[in-house]
Short mmCIF file of C-alpha atoms in Angstrom, two decimals:
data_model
loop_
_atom_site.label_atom_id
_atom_site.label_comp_id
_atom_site.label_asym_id
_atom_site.label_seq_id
_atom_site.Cartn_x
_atom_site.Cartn_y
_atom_site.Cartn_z
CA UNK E 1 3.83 16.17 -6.09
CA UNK E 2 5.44 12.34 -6.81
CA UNK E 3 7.37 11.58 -2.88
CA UNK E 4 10.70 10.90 -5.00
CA UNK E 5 10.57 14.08 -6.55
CA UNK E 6 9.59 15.90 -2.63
CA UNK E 7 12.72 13.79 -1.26
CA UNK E 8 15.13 14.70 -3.97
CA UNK E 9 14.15 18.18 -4.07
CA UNK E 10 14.88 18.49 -0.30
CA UNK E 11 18.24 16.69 -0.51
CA UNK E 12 19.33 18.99 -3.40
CA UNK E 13 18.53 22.33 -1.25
CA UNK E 14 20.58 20.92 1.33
CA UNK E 15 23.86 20.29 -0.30
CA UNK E 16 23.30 23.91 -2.37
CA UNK E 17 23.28 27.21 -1.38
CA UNK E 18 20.50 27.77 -3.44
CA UNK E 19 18.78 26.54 -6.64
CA UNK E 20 16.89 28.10 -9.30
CA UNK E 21 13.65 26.39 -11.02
CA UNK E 22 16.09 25.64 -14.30
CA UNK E 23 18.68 23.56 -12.56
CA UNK E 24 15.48 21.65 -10.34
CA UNK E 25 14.40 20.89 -13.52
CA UNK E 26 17.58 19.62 -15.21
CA UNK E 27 18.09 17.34 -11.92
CA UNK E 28 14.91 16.06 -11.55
CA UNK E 29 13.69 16.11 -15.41
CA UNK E 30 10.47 17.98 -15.16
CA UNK E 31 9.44 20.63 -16.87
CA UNK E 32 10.47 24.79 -15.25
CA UNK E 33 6.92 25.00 -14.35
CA UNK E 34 7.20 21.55 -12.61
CA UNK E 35 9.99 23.13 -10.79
CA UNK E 36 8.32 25.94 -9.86
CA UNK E 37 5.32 24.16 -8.48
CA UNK E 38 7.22 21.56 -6.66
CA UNK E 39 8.83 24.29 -4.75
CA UNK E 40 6.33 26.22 -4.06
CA UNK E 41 3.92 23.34 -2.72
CA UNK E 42 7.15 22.72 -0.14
CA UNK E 43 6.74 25.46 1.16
CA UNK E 44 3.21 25.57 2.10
CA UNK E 45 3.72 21.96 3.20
CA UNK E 46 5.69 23.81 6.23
CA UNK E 47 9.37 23.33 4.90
CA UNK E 48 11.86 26.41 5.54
CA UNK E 49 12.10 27.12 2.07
CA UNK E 50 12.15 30.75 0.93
CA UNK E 51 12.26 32.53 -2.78
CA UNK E 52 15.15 34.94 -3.58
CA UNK E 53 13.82 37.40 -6.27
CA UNK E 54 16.00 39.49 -8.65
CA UNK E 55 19.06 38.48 -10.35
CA UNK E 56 20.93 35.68 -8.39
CA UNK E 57 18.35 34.86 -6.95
CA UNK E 58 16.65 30.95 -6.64
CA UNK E 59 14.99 29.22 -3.69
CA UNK E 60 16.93 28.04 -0.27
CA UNK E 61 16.44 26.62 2.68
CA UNK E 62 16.14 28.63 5.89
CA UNK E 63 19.66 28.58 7.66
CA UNK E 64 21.95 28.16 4.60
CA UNK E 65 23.07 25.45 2.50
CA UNK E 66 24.10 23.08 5.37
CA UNK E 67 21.03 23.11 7.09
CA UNK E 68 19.76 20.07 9.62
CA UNK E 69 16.33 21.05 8.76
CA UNK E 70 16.11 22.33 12.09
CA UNK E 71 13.67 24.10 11.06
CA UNK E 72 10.77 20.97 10.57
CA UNK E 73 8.86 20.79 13.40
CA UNK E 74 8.35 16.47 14.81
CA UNK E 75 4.88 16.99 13.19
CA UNK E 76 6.30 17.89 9.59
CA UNK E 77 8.99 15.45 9.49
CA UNK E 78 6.30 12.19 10.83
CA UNK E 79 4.21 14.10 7.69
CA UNK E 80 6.79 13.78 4.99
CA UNK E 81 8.01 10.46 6.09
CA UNK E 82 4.53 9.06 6.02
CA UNK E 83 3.93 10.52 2.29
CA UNK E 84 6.82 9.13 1.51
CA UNK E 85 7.51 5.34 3.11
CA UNK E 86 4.93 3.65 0.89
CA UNK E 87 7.09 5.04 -2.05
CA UNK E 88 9.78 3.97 -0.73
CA UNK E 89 8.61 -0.05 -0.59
CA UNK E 90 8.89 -0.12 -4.63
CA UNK E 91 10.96 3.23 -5.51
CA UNK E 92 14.73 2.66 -4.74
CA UNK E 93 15.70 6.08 -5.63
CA UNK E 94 13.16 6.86 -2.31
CA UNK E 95 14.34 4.10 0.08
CA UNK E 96 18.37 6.18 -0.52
CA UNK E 97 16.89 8.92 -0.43
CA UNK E 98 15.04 8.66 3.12
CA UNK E 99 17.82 7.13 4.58
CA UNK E 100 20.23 10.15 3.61
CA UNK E 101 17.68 12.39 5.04
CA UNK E 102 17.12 10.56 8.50
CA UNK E 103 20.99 10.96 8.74
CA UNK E 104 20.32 14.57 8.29
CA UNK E 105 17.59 15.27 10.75
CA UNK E 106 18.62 16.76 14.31
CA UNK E 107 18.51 13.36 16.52
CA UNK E 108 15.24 13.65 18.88
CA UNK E 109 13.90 13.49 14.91
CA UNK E 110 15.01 10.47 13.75
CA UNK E 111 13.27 7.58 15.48
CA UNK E 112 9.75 8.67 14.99
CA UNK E 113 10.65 9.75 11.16
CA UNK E 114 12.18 6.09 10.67
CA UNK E 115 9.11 4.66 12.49
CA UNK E 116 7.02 7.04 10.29
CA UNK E 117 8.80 5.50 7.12
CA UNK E 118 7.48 1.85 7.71
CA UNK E 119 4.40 2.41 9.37
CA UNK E 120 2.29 2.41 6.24
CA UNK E 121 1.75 -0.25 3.49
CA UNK E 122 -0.03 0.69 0.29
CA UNK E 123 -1.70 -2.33 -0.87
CA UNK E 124 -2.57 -2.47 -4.73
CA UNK E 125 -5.19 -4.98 -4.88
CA UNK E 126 -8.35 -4.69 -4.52
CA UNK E 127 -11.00 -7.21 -2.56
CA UNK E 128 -12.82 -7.59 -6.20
CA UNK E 129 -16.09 -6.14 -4.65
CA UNK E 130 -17.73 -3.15 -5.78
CA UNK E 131 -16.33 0.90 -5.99
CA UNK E 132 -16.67 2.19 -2.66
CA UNK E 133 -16.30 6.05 -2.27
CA UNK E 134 -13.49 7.12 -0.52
CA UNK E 135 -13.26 8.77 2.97
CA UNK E 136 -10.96 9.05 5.51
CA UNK E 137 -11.71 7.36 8.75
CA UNK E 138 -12.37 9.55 11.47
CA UNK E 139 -9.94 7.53 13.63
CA UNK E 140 -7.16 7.94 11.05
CA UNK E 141 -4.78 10.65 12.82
CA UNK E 142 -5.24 9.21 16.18
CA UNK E 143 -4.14 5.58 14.94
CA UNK E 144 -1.20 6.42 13.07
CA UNK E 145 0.01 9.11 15.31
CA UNK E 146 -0.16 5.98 18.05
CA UNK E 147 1.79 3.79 15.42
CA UNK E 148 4.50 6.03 14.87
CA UNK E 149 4.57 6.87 18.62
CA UNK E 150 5.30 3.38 19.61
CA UNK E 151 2.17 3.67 22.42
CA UNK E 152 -0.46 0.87 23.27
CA UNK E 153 -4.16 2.49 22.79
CA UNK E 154 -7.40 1.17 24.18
CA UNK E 155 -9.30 0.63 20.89
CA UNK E 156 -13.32 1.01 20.71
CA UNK E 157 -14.46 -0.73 17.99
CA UNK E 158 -17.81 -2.27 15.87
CA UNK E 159 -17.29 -5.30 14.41
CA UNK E 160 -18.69 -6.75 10.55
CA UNK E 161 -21.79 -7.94 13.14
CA UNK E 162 -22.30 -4.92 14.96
CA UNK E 163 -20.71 -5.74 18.11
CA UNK E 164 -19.35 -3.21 20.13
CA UNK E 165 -16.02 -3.11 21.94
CA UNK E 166 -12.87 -2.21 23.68
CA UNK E 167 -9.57 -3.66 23.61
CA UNK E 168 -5.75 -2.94 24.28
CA UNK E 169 -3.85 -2.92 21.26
CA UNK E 170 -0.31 -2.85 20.33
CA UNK E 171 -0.62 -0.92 17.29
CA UNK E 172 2.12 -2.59 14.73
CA UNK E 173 1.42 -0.70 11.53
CA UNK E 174 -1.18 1.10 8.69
CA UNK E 175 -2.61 -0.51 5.54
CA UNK E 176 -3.85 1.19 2.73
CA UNK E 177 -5.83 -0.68 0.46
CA UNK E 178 -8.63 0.50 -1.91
CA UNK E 179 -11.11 2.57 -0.44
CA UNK E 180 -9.86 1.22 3.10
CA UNK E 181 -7.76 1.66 5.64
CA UNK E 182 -6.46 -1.17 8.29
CA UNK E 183 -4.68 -1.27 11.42
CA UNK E 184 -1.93 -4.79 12.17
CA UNK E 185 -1.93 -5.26 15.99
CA UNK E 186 -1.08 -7.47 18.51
CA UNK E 187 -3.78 -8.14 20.85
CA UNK E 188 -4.37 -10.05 24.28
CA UNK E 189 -5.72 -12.89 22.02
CA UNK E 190 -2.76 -12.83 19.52
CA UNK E 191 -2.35 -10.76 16.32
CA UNK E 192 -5.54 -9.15 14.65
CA UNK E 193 -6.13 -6.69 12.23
CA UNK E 194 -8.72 -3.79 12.72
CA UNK E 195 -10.45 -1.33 9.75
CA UNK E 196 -9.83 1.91 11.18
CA UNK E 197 -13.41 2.96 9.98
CA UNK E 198 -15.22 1.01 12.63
CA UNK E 199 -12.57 2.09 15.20
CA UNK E 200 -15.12 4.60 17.70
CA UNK E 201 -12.53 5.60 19.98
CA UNK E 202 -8.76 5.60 20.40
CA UNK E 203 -7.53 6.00 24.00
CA UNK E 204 -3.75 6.23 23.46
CA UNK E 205 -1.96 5.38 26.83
CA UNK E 206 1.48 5.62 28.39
CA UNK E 207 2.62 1.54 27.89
CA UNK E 208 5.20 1.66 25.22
CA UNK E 209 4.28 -1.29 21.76
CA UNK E 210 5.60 -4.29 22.37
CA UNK E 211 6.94 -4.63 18.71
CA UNK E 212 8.52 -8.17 17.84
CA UNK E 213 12.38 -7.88 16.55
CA UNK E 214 11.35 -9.71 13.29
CA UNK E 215 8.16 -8.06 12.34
CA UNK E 216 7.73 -6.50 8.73
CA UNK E 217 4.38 -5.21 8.35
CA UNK E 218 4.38 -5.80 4.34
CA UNK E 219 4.82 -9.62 4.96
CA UNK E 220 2.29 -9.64 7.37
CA UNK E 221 -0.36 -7.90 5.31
CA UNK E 222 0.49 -10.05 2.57
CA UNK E 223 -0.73 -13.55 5.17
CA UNK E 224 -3.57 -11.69 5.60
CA UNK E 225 -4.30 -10.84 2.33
CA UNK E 226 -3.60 -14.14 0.84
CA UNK E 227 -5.92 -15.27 3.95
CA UNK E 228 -8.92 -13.38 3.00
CA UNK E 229 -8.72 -14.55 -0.88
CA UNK E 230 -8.33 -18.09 0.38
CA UNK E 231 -11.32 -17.62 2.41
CA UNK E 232 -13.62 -15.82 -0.51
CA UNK E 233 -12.12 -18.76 -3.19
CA UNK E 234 -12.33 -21.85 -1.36
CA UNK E 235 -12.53 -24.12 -4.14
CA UNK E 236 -9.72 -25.14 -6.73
CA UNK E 237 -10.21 -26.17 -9.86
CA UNK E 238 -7.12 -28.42 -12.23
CA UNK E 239 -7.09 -27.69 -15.87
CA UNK E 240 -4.89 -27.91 -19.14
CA UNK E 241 -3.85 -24.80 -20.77
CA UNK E 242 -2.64 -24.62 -24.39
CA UNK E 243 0.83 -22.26 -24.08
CA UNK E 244 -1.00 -19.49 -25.71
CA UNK E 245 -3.89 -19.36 -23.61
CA UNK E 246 -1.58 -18.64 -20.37
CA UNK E 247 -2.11 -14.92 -20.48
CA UNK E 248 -5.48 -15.12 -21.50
CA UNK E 249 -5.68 -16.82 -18.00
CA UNK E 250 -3.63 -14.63 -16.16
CA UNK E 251 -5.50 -11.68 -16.98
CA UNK E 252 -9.00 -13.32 -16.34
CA UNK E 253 -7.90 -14.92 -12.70
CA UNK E 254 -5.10 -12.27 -11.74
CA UNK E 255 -3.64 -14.01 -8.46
CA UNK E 256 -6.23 -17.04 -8.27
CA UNK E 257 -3.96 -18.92 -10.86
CA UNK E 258 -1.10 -21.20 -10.15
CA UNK E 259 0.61 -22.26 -12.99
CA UNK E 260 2.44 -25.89 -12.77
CA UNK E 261 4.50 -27.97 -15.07
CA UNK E 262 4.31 -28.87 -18.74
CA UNK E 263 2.35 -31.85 -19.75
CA UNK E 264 3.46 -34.77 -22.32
CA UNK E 265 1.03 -32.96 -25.34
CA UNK E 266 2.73 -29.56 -24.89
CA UNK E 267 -0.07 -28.43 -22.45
CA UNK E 268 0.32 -26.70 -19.19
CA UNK E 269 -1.26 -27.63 -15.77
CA UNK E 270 -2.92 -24.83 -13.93
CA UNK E 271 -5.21 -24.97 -10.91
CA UNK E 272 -7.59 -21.55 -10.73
CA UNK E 273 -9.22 -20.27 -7.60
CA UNK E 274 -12.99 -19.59 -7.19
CA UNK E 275 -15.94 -19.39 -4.85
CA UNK E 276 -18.26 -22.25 -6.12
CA UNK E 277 -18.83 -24.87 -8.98
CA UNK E 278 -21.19 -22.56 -10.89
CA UNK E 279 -19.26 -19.32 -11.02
CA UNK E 280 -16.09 -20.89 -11.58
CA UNK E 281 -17.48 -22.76 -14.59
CA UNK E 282 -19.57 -19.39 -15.53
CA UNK E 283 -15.71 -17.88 -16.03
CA UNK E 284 -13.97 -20.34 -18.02
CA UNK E 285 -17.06 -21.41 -20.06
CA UNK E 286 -15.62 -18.58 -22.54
CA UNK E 287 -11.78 -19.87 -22.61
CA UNK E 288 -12.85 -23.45 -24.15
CA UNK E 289 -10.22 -22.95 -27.08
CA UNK E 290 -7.70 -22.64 -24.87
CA UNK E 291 -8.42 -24.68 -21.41
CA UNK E 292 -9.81 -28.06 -20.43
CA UNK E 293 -11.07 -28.87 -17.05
CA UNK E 294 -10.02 -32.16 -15.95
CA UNK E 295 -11.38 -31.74 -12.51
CA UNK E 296 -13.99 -30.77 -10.19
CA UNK E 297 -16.58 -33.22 -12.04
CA UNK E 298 -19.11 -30.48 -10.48
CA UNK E 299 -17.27 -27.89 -12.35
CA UNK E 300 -17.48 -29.85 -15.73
CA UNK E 301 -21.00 -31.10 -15.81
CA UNK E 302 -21.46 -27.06 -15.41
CA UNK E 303 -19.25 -26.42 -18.27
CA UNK E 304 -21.74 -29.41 -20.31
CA UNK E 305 -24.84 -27.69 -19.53
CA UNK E 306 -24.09 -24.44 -20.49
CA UNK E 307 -22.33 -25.47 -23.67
CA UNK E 308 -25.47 -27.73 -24.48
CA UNK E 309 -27.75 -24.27 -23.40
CA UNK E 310 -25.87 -22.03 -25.57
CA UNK E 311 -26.39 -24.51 -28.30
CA UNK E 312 -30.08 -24.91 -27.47
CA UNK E 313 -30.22 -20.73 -27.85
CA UNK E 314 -28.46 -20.14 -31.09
CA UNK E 315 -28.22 -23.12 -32.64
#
């Protein structure tokens, strides 16, 4: 089931004495069976949510309509908060919706829920490289129960080269992206981030994270992101774009085009990112109605001698 729908469906047993799978589905605009589904999948999740059979009857929570949800364990609320944070970084109906329920969970609850809520990033994007299968890292639990705890952990891990080691780490936060999973922490040597499948062991300790007062884990995924791309497209490449070939760009170059300012002839100038001379002119060799590369001269004698090949082939 969607988070929103999980979060609003909790919120509306709590200010009800009980619902039926009609009005879930009026509220929520899903379909009976929806309803149905959605509230039985809660309750196999672990929430205190019970069926009333016969007439009057409908679904409620365990302890009446103004419940605290006393009845989620610290497990099951870190659970639903996870599910639900990344959905709650582009869904505002989510982000009001978890903050009404954090003011509705009994206190010892609500600092490792709100911790739980921003601890993971889902990340879109993918590198660009090839389908990987996914898996879940063996290490996964162990790290993100350490992020939401707020502990340091002495990290075993196996780097890109095969190196093995082990570290302290302040664990700051969980990325999601693609097949992948990453940890963002703070280190002896400064900030670095770790892919929790070559973690080997997690040793959580007693030291509490040193978390900075202005960290936000989504802006500092995004430097190292924007890091890694910079690093696999090092070289830049100025062109002219007719107005109409702009989205023919943007959906061949995604994020590796910056679009600048309007030229005298009507044009546009756009610089593209790419990882050499060759490929980059391999990609825009077939966008030659629309864009003209004034620069690399590497990147245009390219563009000559496969225009002058292709000629050669089918002339």
């Amino acid at each position: 089931m969607r988070a929103d729908r999980l979060m609003a469906l909790l919120l509306l047993l709590q200010r009800r004495e009980h619902v039926t799978a009609a009005e879930v589905a009026r509220e929520l605009e899903v379909s009976e069976r929806t309803a149905r589904r959605d509230l039985d999948a809660l309750g196999t999740a672990g929430v205190p949510v019970y069926s009333v059979q016969g007439r009057g009857g409908g679904w409620r929570l365990v302890g009446g309509a103004r419940t605290d949800l006393t009845g989620l364990t610290a497990a099951e609320v870190r659970a639903l908060f996870l599910v639900a944070g990344p959905a709650s970084a582009v869904t505002p109906a989510v982000r009001s919706a978890l903050r009404k329920l954090v003011r509705a969970l009994p206190e010892p609850f609500r600092d490792q829920a709100e911790a739980a809520s921003s601890s993971v990033v889902v990340d879109p994007r993918g590198w660009g490289w090839a389908h990987v299968e996914h898996r879940t890292p063996d290490h996964l639990d162990a790290v993100q129960d350490a992020v939401v705890r707020g502990v340091q952990v002495r990290l075993g891990y196996v780097d890109a080269a095969g190196a093995a080691s082990t570290r302290t780490v302040h664990p700051l936060g969980l990325v999601a992206q693609g097949a992948s999973w990453y940890l963002v922490g703070d280190t002896a040597v400064g900030r670095r981030t770790f892919r929790v499948d070559r973690v080997s062991t997690v040793e959580p300790t007693d030291d509490p994270v040193r978390r900075p007062d202005d960290f936000d884990l989504a802006a500092a995924w995004r430097a190292v992101a924007d890091e890694v791309d910079r690093r696999r497209t090092p070289l830049t490449v100025r062109a002219l774009c007719t107005s109409d070939g702009l989205d023919v760009l943007r959906i061949g170059f995604g994020g590796r085009l910056d679009v600048g300012a309007a030229t005298a002839d009507g044009r546009v100038e756009v610089v593209v990112r790419g990882r050499d001379e060759r490929t980059v002119a391999g990609e825009l060799a077939g966008l030659v109605a629309w864009v003209e590369v004034v620069g690399p001269p590497g990147v245009r004698e390219h563009l000559a001698a496969t225009g002058a090949a292709l000629v050669a082939r089918y002339r």
